[in-house]
Short mmCIF file of C-alpha atoms and ligand atoms in Angstrom, two decimals:
data_model
loop_
_atom_site.label_atom_id
_atom_site.label_comp_id
_atom_site.label_asym_id
_atom_site.label_seq_id
_atom_site.Cartn_x
_atom_site.Cartn_y
_atom_site.Cartn_z
CA MET S 14 -31.15 -2.36 -2.33
CA SER S 15 -30.63 0.31 -4.93
CA ALA S 16 -28.28 2.42 -7.00
CA GLU S 17 -29.67 5.54 -8.61
CA LYS S 18 -28.98 9.05 -9.74
CA ILE S 19 -30.87 11.34 -7.40
CA SER S 20 -30.10 14.85 -8.65
CA VAL S 21 -28.13 17.16 -10.89
CA GLY S 22 -27.16 20.46 -9.32
CA LYS S 23 -27.03 23.95 -10.81
CA THR S 24 -23.36 23.55 -11.66
CA GLY S 25 -23.78 20.10 -13.20
CA ILE S 26 -22.60 18.10 -10.20
CA GLU S 27 -24.54 14.83 -10.07
CA THR S 28 -25.53 13.03 -6.88
CA TYR S 29 -25.95 9.25 -6.72
CA SER S 30 -27.27 7.06 -3.99
CA ILE S 31 -26.40 3.44 -3.23
CA SER S 32 -27.90 1.41 -0.42
CA ASN S 33 -28.54 -2.07 0.94
CA ASP S 34 -31.60 -3.55 2.67
CA ASN S 35 -30.08 -3.12 6.14
CA GLY S 36 -30.35 0.65 6.11
CA ILE S 37 -26.84 1.54 4.98
CA LYS S 38 -26.98 4.27 2.37
CA ALA S 39 -24.28 6.42 0.77
CA GLU S 40 -24.72 9.53 -1.32
CA ILE S 41 -21.87 10.16 -3.71
CA ILE S 42 -21.24 13.21 -5.86
CA THR S 43 -19.28 13.56 -9.07
CA TYR S 44 -17.28 16.56 -7.77
CA GLY S 45 -14.17 14.91 -6.35
CA ALA S 46 -15.85 11.47 -6.59
CA ARG S 47 -16.68 12.14 -2.99
CA LEU S 48 -18.96 10.68 -0.40
CA HIS S 49 -21.54 13.30 0.54
CA ARG S 50 -23.51 11.48 3.22
CA LEU S 51 -23.29 8.02 4.73
CA PHE S 52 -26.19 6.72 6.81
CA VAL S 53 -25.64 3.79 9.15
CA PRO S 54 -28.28 2.53 11.62
CA ASP S 55 -27.42 2.98 15.29
CA LYS S 56 -28.13 0.47 18.08
CA LYS S 57 -31.81 1.51 18.08
CA GLY S 58 -32.06 1.17 14.32
CA ASN S 59 -32.18 4.92 13.67
CA PRO S 60 -30.16 6.17 10.68
CA VAL S 61 -27.13 8.27 11.61
CA ASP S 62 -25.17 10.31 9.05
CA ILE S 63 -21.57 9.67 10.06
CA LEU S 64 -19.81 11.95 7.55
CA ALA S 65 -18.74 15.58 7.79
CA GLY S 66 -19.74 17.77 4.87
CA PHE S 67 -21.96 20.49 3.52
CA ASP S 68 -25.72 20.64 2.92
CA THR S 69 -25.41 20.71 -0.83
CA ALA S 70 -23.09 19.16 -3.40
CA GLU S 71 -22.10 22.68 -4.49
CA GLY S 72 -20.91 23.40 -0.94
CA TYR S 73 -17.72 21.40 -1.53
CA LYS S 74 -16.61 23.87 -4.22
CA GLY S 75 -15.66 26.35 -1.50
CA GLU S 76 -12.86 25.99 0.98
CA ASN S 77 -12.82 22.53 2.51
CA PRO S 78 -10.20 20.11 3.84
CA TYR S 79 -10.76 17.45 1.16
CA PHE S 80 -14.01 16.34 2.85
CA ASN S 81 -14.68 12.68 1.89
CA ALA S 82 -13.03 13.08 -1.53
CA VAL S 83 -10.91 10.80 -3.65
CA ILE S 84 -7.35 12.04 -3.28
CA GLY S 85 -4.79 11.95 -6.07
CA ARG S 86 -2.59 11.66 -7.73
CA VAL S 87 -0.61 11.23 -4.52
CA ALA S 88 -2.10 11.27 -1.04
CA ASN S 89 -0.34 13.05 1.81
CA ARG S 90 2.70 15.31 1.48
CA ILE S 91 5.50 15.22 -1.08
CA GLY S 92 8.43 17.13 0.42
CA ASN S 93 9.44 20.28 -1.51
CA ALA S 94 6.82 19.36 -4.12
CA GLU S 95 9.38 17.56 -6.24
CA PHE S 96 10.71 14.16 -7.19
CA THR S 97 12.91 12.47 -9.75
CA LEU S 98 11.73 9.52 -11.82
CA ASN S 99 13.82 7.63 -14.40
CA GLY S 100 16.47 10.36 -14.01
CA LYS S 101 14.04 13.18 -14.83
CA TYR S 102 13.19 15.91 -12.31
CA TYR S 103 9.51 16.80 -11.81
CA LYS S 104 8.32 19.97 -10.07
CA LEU S 105 4.82 19.71 -8.61
CA ALA S 106 2.28 22.31 -7.54
CA GLU S 107 3.04 23.66 -4.06
CA ASN S 108 -0.09 23.95 -1.91
CA ASP S 109 1.16 23.29 1.63
CA GLY S 110 4.03 25.69 2.19
CA LYS S 111 6.73 24.42 -0.19
CA ASN S 112 5.18 20.94 -0.27
CA CYS S 113 2.57 19.21 -2.37
CA LEU S 114 -0.39 17.94 -0.32
CA HIS S 115 -3.07 15.55 -1.61
CA GLY S 116 -2.39 16.03 -5.32
CA GLY S 117 -1.63 19.75 -5.48
CA LYS S 118 -3.63 22.94 -5.98
CA GLU S 119 -6.39 21.22 -7.93
CA GLY S 120 -6.19 17.58 -7.03
CA PHE S 121 -8.79 14.92 -7.84
CA ASP S 122 -10.97 16.36 -5.06
CA ARG S 123 -11.57 19.38 -7.36
CA LYS S 124 -12.32 17.43 -10.55
CA ILE S 125 -15.67 16.40 -11.97
CA PHE S 126 -15.77 12.65 -12.51
CA THR S 127 -18.04 10.86 -14.98
CA ALA S 128 -20.44 8.52 -13.22
CA ASN S 129 -21.84 5.20 -14.35
CA LEU S 130 -24.22 2.73 -12.70
CA PRO S 131 -22.95 -0.64 -13.99
CA CYS S 132 -25.88 -3.00 -14.57
CA ASN S 133 -23.83 -6.10 -13.74
CA LYS S 134 -22.74 -4.80 -10.29
CA PRO S 135 -25.50 -4.17 -7.74
CA ASN S 136 -25.43 -1.16 -5.39
CA THR S 137 -22.44 0.28 -7.20
CA VAL S 138 -21.49 3.60 -8.69
CA GLU S 139 -18.35 3.96 -10.78
CA LEU S 140 -16.64 7.31 -11.29
CA SER S 141 -14.00 7.93 -13.90
CA TYR S 142 -11.54 10.72 -14.56
CA VAL S 143 -8.69 11.12 -17.02
CA SER S 144 -5.86 13.19 -15.58
CA PRO S 145 -3.86 14.76 -18.42
CA ASP S 146 -0.09 14.40 -18.74
CA GLY S 147 1.57 17.08 -16.61
CA GLU S 148 -1.46 17.81 -14.41
CA GLU S 149 -0.20 19.46 -11.20
CA GLY S 150 3.28 18.50 -12.47
CA PHE S 151 2.77 14.70 -12.55
CA PRO S 152 3.92 12.81 -15.66
CA GLY S 153 1.74 10.59 -17.83
CA LYS S 154 -1.91 10.61 -18.77
CA LEU S 155 -3.60 8.67 -15.98
CA SER S 156 -7.04 7.10 -16.39
CA LEU S 157 -8.75 6.34 -13.09
CA THR S 158 -11.97 4.59 -12.14
CA VAL S 159 -13.14 4.66 -8.56
CA SER S 160 -15.92 2.32 -7.61
CA TYR S 161 -18.15 2.55 -4.53
CA THR S 162 -20.29 -0.45 -3.53
CA ILE S 163 -22.52 -1.15 -0.55
CA THR S 164 -22.63 -4.87 0.04
CA ASP S 165 -25.31 -7.00 1.68
CA ASP S 166 -22.90 -7.63 4.55
CA ASN S 167 -22.73 -3.91 5.42
CA ALA S 168 -19.46 -2.92 3.78
CA LEU S 169 -18.79 0.27 1.90
CA LYS S 170 -16.16 -0.89 -0.57
CA ILE S 171 -13.99 1.60 -2.42
CA SER S 172 -11.79 0.38 -5.24
CA TYR S 173 -9.33 2.22 -7.45
CA LYS S 174 -8.33 1.06 -10.92
CA ALA S 175 -5.86 3.09 -12.94
CA VAL S 176 -3.52 2.97 -15.87
CA SER S 177 -1.01 5.54 -17.13
CA ASP S 178 0.49 6.02 -20.61
CA ALA S 179 3.91 6.81 -19.11
CA ASP S 180 5.73 5.94 -15.90
CA THR S 181 4.30 8.01 -13.06
CA VAL S 182 3.71 7.97 -9.31
CA PHE S 183 0.31 7.15 -7.88
CA ASN S 184 -1.07 6.76 -4.35
CA PRO S 185 -4.81 7.36 -4.06
CA THR S 186 -6.97 7.40 -0.95
CA ASN S 187 -10.38 8.50 0.23
CA HIS S 188 -10.47 11.34 2.72
CA ALA S 189 -13.70 10.49 4.59
CA TYR S 190 -14.15 12.44 7.84
CA PHE S 191 -16.14 10.25 10.24
CA ASN S 192 -17.86 10.89 13.53
CA LEU S 193 -19.58 7.69 14.62
CA ASP S 194 -21.52 9.52 17.36
CA GLY S 195 -23.14 11.41 14.48
CA ASP S 196 -23.12 14.69 16.41
CA PHE S 197 -19.71 15.94 15.28
CA MET S 198 -18.82 17.19 18.74
CA SER S 199 -15.62 15.21 19.41
CA VAL S 200 -13.98 11.94 18.44
CA LEU S 201 -11.91 11.71 21.61
CA ASP S 202 -14.33 9.21 23.20
CA HIS S 203 -14.34 6.93 20.16
CA GLU S 204 -12.57 3.65 20.87
CA LEU S 205 -9.84 2.98 18.32
CA PHE S 206 -7.80 -0.05 17.33
CA ILE S 207 -5.00 -0.03 14.75
CA ASP S 208 -3.19 -3.25 13.95
CA SER S 209 0.25 -1.65 13.74
CA ASP S 210 2.92 -0.66 16.20
CA THR S 211 5.01 1.24 13.66
CA ILE S 212 4.66 4.74 12.29
CA THR S 213 6.65 6.65 9.70
CA VAL S 214 8.46 9.55 11.37
CA SER S 215 7.50 12.97 10.07
CA ASP S 216 9.16 16.33 10.65
CA GLU S 217 7.72 19.63 11.88
CA ASN S 218 6.07 20.12 8.46
CA LEU S 219 4.62 16.60 8.59
CA ILE S 220 6.92 15.38 5.82
CA CYS S 221 7.88 11.73 6.21
CA THR S 222 11.64 11.59 6.62
CA GLY S 223 12.14 7.94 5.69
CA GLU S 224 12.58 6.71 9.25
CA THR S 225 10.08 4.45 10.96
CA VAL S 226 9.64 4.10 14.70
CA ASN S 227 8.17 1.42 16.93
CA VAL S 228 5.42 2.99 19.05
CA LYS S 229 4.44 0.00 21.20
CA ASN S 230 3.43 1.19 24.70
CA THR S 231 3.58 4.88 23.70
CA PRO S 232 0.67 7.34 23.26
CA PHE S 233 0.69 6.38 19.54
CA ASP S 234 -0.02 2.71 20.22
CA PHE S 235 -3.57 1.55 19.40
CA THR S 236 -2.78 -2.16 19.19
CA VAL S 237 -4.74 -2.44 22.43
CA PRO S 238 -8.01 -0.57 21.77
CA LYS S 239 -8.37 2.67 23.74
CA PRO S 240 -10.31 5.95 23.54
CA ILE S 241 -8.64 8.29 21.04
CA GLY S 242 -8.38 10.99 23.69
CA LYS S 243 -6.79 8.79 26.36
CA ASP S 244 -3.15 9.75 25.72
CA ILE S 245 -3.58 12.73 23.40
CA LYS S 246 -2.55 15.27 26.03
CA ILE S 247 0.71 13.51 26.91
CA PRO S 248 3.45 15.95 25.85
CA HIS S 249 5.31 14.70 22.79
CA VAL S 250 7.05 16.40 19.89
CA TYR S 251 5.00 14.32 17.43
CA PHE S 252 1.79 15.81 18.85
CA ASP S 253 3.39 19.28 18.72
CA ASN S 254 4.11 18.78 15.00
CA ALA S 255 0.51 17.68 14.39
CA ARG S 256 -1.35 20.55 16.12
CA GLY S 257 -1.94 18.56 19.28
CA GLY S 258 -3.43 15.40 17.83
CA TYR S 259 -2.91 12.32 15.70
CA ASP S 260 -1.79 12.83 12.10
CA PHE S 261 0.42 9.82 11.55
CA ASN S 262 0.97 7.08 9.02
CA TYR S 263 0.84 3.56 10.48
CA VAL S 264 2.73 0.85 8.62
CA LEU S 265 0.75 -2.37 8.20
CA ASP S 266 2.35 -5.78 8.38
CA LYS S 267 2.82 -7.08 4.83
CA SER S 268 2.24 -10.67 5.90
CA ARG S 269 -0.96 -9.89 7.83
CA ASN S 270 -4.12 -11.89 7.26
CA LYS S 271 -6.00 -9.61 4.83
CA LYS S 272 -9.31 -11.10 6.01
CA LEU S 273 -8.82 -9.30 9.34
CA PRO S 274 -9.43 -5.60 9.91
CA VAL S 275 -6.41 -3.30 10.05
CA ALA S 276 -8.33 -0.88 12.26
CA TYR S 277 -11.65 -0.23 13.87
CA ALA S 278 -13.38 2.76 15.47
CA LEU S 279 -16.36 2.44 17.79
CA SER S 280 -18.84 4.87 19.29
CA HIS S 281 -20.32 3.75 22.60
CA LYS S 282 -23.06 6.39 22.13
CA THR S 283 -24.56 4.99 18.92
CA GLY S 284 -23.00 1.54 19.15
CA ILE S 285 -21.72 1.97 15.60
CA LYS S 286 -18.51 0.07 14.93
CA MET S 287 -16.53 0.65 11.75
CA GLU S 288 -13.86 -1.85 10.75
CA VAL S 289 -11.33 -1.06 8.03
CA TYR S 290 -10.04 -3.72 5.64
CA THR S 291 -7.49 -2.91 2.98
CA ASP S 292 -4.80 -4.21 0.67
CA CYS S 293 -2.81 -0.97 1.14
CA PRO S 294 0.53 -1.00 2.97
CA CYS S 295 -0.35 1.88 5.35
CA ILE S 296 -3.14 3.78 7.07
CA GLN S 297 -3.14 7.45 8.12
CA LEU S 298 -4.82 8.33 11.39
CA TYR S 299 -5.89 11.98 11.37
CA THR S 300 -8.05 13.46 14.13
CA GLY S 301 -9.09 16.69 12.42
CA ASN S 302 -6.47 18.83 14.14
CA PHE S 303 -6.61 21.49 11.43
CA LEU S 304 -10.39 21.97 11.74
CA ASP S 305 -11.66 24.92 13.75
CA GLY S 306 -15.42 24.91 13.28
CA THR S 307 -15.49 27.96 10.98
CA LEU S 308 -16.58 26.17 7.78
CA PRO S 309 -20.31 26.25 6.96
CA CYS S 310 -20.70 22.47 7.38
CA ARG S 311 -24.08 20.79 7.86
CA ARG S 312 -22.92 20.02 11.42
CA SER S 313 -20.21 22.26 12.79
CA CYS S 314 -16.86 20.52 12.47
CA GLY S 315 -14.57 21.77 15.17
CA TYR S 316 -11.10 20.82 16.29
CA GLN S 317 -10.88 17.02 16.70
CA SER S 318 -14.55 16.51 15.95
CA THR S 319 -13.78 13.99 13.21
CA LEU S 320 -11.63 11.01 12.44
CA CYS S 321 -9.97 9.98 9.17
CA LEU S 322 -8.58 6.52 8.57
CA GLU S 323 -7.00 6.94 5.14
CA THR S 324 -5.59 3.79 3.58
CA GLN S 325 -2.58 4.57 1.43
CA SER S 326 0.97 3.76 0.41
CA PHE S 327 3.97 5.23 2.20
CA PRO S 328 3.80 9.06 2.14
CA ASN S 329 6.59 10.85 0.29
CA ALA S 330 7.70 7.49 -1.15
CA CYS S 331 8.79 9.19 -4.38
CA ASN S 332 11.59 10.86 -2.37
CA VAL S 333 12.49 8.02 -0.01
CA SER S 334 14.23 5.10 -1.69
CA SER S 335 13.84 2.83 1.36
CA PHE S 336 10.03 3.07 1.19
CA PRO S 337 8.14 0.66 -1.10
CA SER S 338 7.77 2.30 -4.47
CA THR S 339 4.63 4.16 -5.56
CA VAL S 340 5.76 4.18 -9.19
CA LEU S 341 3.07 3.08 -11.62
CA LYS S 342 4.73 1.84 -14.76
CA LYS S 343 3.42 2.72 -18.20
CA GLY S 344 0.58 0.39 -19.18
CA GLU S 345 0.55 -1.45 -15.84
CA GLU S 346 -2.84 -1.79 -14.15
CA PHE S 347 -3.14 -0.35 -10.66
CA PHE S 348 -5.77 -1.87 -8.41
CA SER S 349 -6.46 -1.30 -4.75
CA GLU S 350 -9.47 -1.86 -2.51
CA THR S 351 -10.53 -0.70 0.94
CA ALA S 352 -13.71 -1.61 2.81
CA TYR S 353 -15.32 0.13 5.77
CA VAL S 354 -17.55 -2.48 7.40
CA PHE S 355 -20.31 -1.50 9.82
CA SER S 356 -21.82 -3.38 12.73
CA ILE S 357 -23.31 -2.67 16.15
CA GLU S 358 -21.24 -3.03 19.31
CA LYS S 359 -21.92 -6.35 21.03
C1 BGC A 28 -3.34 14.95 6.55
C2 BGC A 28 -3.35 16.21 7.36
C3 BGC A 28 -3.94 17.29 6.53
C4 BGC A 28 -5.32 16.90 6.12
C5 BGC A 28 -5.87 17.94 5.18
C6 BGC A 28 -4.74 14.62 6.18
O1 BGC A 28 -4.74 13.51 5.36
O2 BGC A 28 -2.77 13.89 7.23
O3 BGC A 28 -2.06 16.58 7.75
O4 BGC A 28 -3.95 18.51 7.18
O5 BGC A 28 -5.27 15.69 5.45
O6 BGC A 28 -7.18 18.07 5.33
#
């Protein structure tokens, strides 16, 4: 059991480590408040690093697809990089064609957070960042604290606490890229379960249109666990829009039992099972369809070599009045928590 600062890099990026006595250990860096490595024991007890990423903390400063970072202010795509709040129009940074993806040109993944090891919370590192009014076009000064904890019962808990000095929109997530085989070859053999039969429809630019669709008994249905690759080659316009894979937002049942996982992924090779618990209304399944293996990662990350299960609110909610609101009112406290819980396949 420990929480400690393990290094400070040339450019001032700090690396922290948190672990429990069962061999689960996370390394977290202040650049983007991101997970750098995550070791989980496999069925033989050997530690496996299940995250994509670079060798060094500085590596993330180059081109990278938000590897394992905290995303904000708003996860996923905001259509036309614009929205109107309280009658006022806001123009955001465009960084995905005409749209705003994952917070804009310099989202939270590109910010240095201030770290703290709270003495009253074991195996925890807290990372704080104050986003100035108008950053990337978003209104209000937003103060955010992200907390990572490794619990004795093998959970990596991520919580987000935020407050803004003016009405704003806010929808954070963590963009961890997992491969539970640990070899980063492919995630298509991973078994996947998602406790939702509804996705938000997105257009050819992956902008959520406001419609939802029931996907029971279609290739998008993971309510009955199946290998990710099982139906991925079935021709469908949704796959065409998402570069031949999964990149969809699943809507979770509001009245679900929050003590049950909303999703799990399982590697039969290592036996590592990862369950996801969250209080968020949605989860994005993304199978790394935009990766092509050209980044200098510590293990090459090719097309569909990784899996993201990003808990979030409804994408593009600031432009879709039928979606639950992502408005954070002035002075109101935002809190959200997601846990990735590890075990070995029985
Ligand atoms: C999105 C993908 C996007 C990726 C960026 C995911 O959260 O769903 O569409 O390309 O992030 O790395």
